[in-house]
C-alpha cells in the first residue's frame, strides 16, 4: 500500500515541522513550503482513488488542509486551533484517540 507508507513517512516529518514552527525554530514560510512539497509528492504518486484508507490518513489530510488555510498568527495564537492541532498530532503519534471533527480528504 503505497499511500500508507507515504502517510506514515510524511506524518512524522509534518509533526516535526509543526513542532519546530510552534517553538519558533522554523519559519512560517518553511512550514508552508513543506505543505506544498507534500502535495507535490502526493501528486507524483498518481493515486486516483479518493477513498481515505485509514483514520490516520484522514487526520493527516486534515492537518495539511488546516496548515495551508490558516495564517501564521492563527497558527501561533489561536488556542482552540492549537488544541485541535495538538490532538491531531498526538493521534498520529498513537497517544490519543481519533479527534472529533478532523475530517480530511485526499487532494485531487
Short mmCIF file of C-alpha atoms in Angstrom, two decimals:
data_model
loop_
_atom_site.label_atom_id
_atom_site.label_comp_id
_atom_site.label_asym_id
_atom_site.label_seq_id
_atom_site.Cartn_x
_atom_site.Cartn_y
_atom_site.Cartn_z
CA UNK A 1 0.00 0.00 0.00
CA UNK A 2 1.95 2.96 -1.35
CA UNK A 3 -0.30 5.62 0.17
CA UNK A 4 0.04 4.08 3.65
CA UNK A 5 3.82 4.36 3.52
CA UNK A 6 3.52 7.91 2.22
CA UNK A 7 1.21 8.94 5.08
CA UNK A 8 3.43 7.31 7.70
CA UNK A 9 6.61 8.96 6.46
CA UNK A 10 5.10 12.36 5.78
CA UNK A 11 3.22 12.36 9.11
CA UNK A 12 6.47 12.07 11.04
CA UNK A 13 8.05 14.89 9.07
CA UNK A 14 4.91 17.04 9.23
CA UNK A 15 4.75 16.68 13.01
CA UNK A 16 8.41 17.67 13.30
CA UNK A 17 7.81 20.75 11.12
CA UNK A 18 4.74 21.80 13.12
CA UNK A 19 6.51 21.40 16.45
CA UNK A 20 9.54 23.35 15.26
CA UNK A 21 7.30 26.11 13.93
CA UNK A 22 5.33 26.30 17.18
CA UNK A 23 8.62 26.55 19.11
CA UNK A 24 9.86 29.38 16.86
CA UNK A 25 12.60 27.18 15.40
CA UNK A 26 11.13 27.12 11.90
CA UNK A 27 9.68 29.94 9.83
CA UNK A 28 6.12 30.04 8.57
CA UNK A 29 7.49 30.07 5.02
CA UNK A 30 9.42 26.83 5.54
CA UNK A 31 6.31 25.24 7.07
CA UNK A 32 4.09 26.26 4.16
CA UNK A 33 6.75 25.25 1.64
CA UNK A 34 6.75 21.79 3.23
CA UNK A 35 2.97 21.60 2.86
CA UNK A 36 3.35 22.30 -0.86
CA UNK A 37 6.11 19.67 -1.04
CA UNK A 38 3.72 17.11 0.49
CA UNK A 39 1.08 17.95 -2.11
CA UNK A 40 3.57 17.72 -4.98
CA UNK A 41 4.91 14.40 -3.72
CA UNK A 42 1.36 13.05 -3.41
CA UNK A 43 0.61 14.12 -6.96
CA UNK A 44 3.71 12.27 -8.18
CA UNK A 45 2.31 9.03 -6.72
CA UNK A 46 -0.55 9.39 -9.22
CA UNK A 47 -3.12 7.85 -6.88
CA UNK A 48 -6.55 8.38 -8.40
CA UNK A 49 -8.61 6.71 -5.68
CA UNK A 50 -10.08 9.42 -3.45
CA UNK A 51 -11.13 6.95 -0.75
CA UNK A 52 -9.35 7.53 2.56
CA UNK A 53 -7.56 4.35 3.63
CA UNK A 54 -7.45 4.94 7.40
CA UNK A 55 -8.25 7.31 10.26
CA UNK A 56 -4.56 8.20 10.32
CA UNK A 57 -4.73 9.31 6.69
CA UNK A 58 -7.91 11.27 7.39
CA UNK A 59 -6.26 13.21 10.24
CA UNK A 60 -3.09 13.71 8.18
CA UNK A 61 -5.01 15.39 5.35
CA UNK A 62 -6.97 17.45 7.86
CA UNK A 63 -3.68 18.78 9.27
CA UNK A 64 -2.34 19.55 5.81
CA UNK A 65 -5.53 21.45 4.96
CA UNK A 66 -5.56 23.43 8.21
CA UNK A 67 -1.90 24.38 7.88
CA UNK A 68 -2.50 25.50 4.33
CA UNK A 69 -5.62 27.53 5.17
CA UNK A 70 -4.58 29.22 8.43
CA UNK A 71 -2.35 32.23 8.62
CA UNK A 72 0.77 32.45 10.75
CA UNK A 73 -0.87 34.46 13.54
CA UNK A 74 -3.74 31.98 13.88
CA UNK A 75 -1.39 29.02 13.95
CA UNK A 76 0.68 30.61 16.68
CA UNK A 77 -2.01 32.24 18.83
CA UNK A 78 -5.43 30.66 18.32
CA UNK A 79 -5.79 28.48 21.43
CA UNK A 80 -8.71 26.45 20.09
CA UNK A 81 -6.92 25.76 16.81
CA UNK A 82 -3.72 24.85 18.68
CA UNK A 83 -5.61 22.44 20.89
CA UNK A 84 -7.13 20.73 17.87
CA UNK A 85 -3.79 20.54 16.05
CA UNK A 86 -2.12 19.12 19.17
CA UNK A 87 -4.82 16.46 19.44
CA UNK A 88 -4.28 15.53 15.79
CA UNK A 89 -0.53 15.27 16.33
CA UNK A 90 -0.95 13.09 19.40
CA UNK A 91 -3.38 10.87 17.49
CA UNK A 92 -0.88 10.45 14.64
CA UNK A 93 1.73 9.51 17.24
CA UNK A 94 -0.62 6.90 18.70
CA UNK A 95 -1.06 8.70 22.03
CA UNK A 96 -4.74 9.74 21.80
CA UNK A 97 -7.96 8.55 20.22
CA UNK A 98 -9.24 9.94 16.93
CA UNK A 99 -10.06 13.64 17.39
CA UNK A 100 -13.60 14.85 16.73
CA UNK A 101 -14.27 16.88 13.60
CA UNK A 102 -10.90 16.25 11.97
CA UNK A 103 -12.19 15.11 8.63
CA UNK A 104 -9.58 15.32 5.92
CA UNK A 105 -9.93 14.34 2.28
CA UNK A 106 -7.37 13.31 -0.27
CA UNK A 107 -6.35 16.08 -2.63
CA UNK A 108 -7.21 15.58 -6.28
#
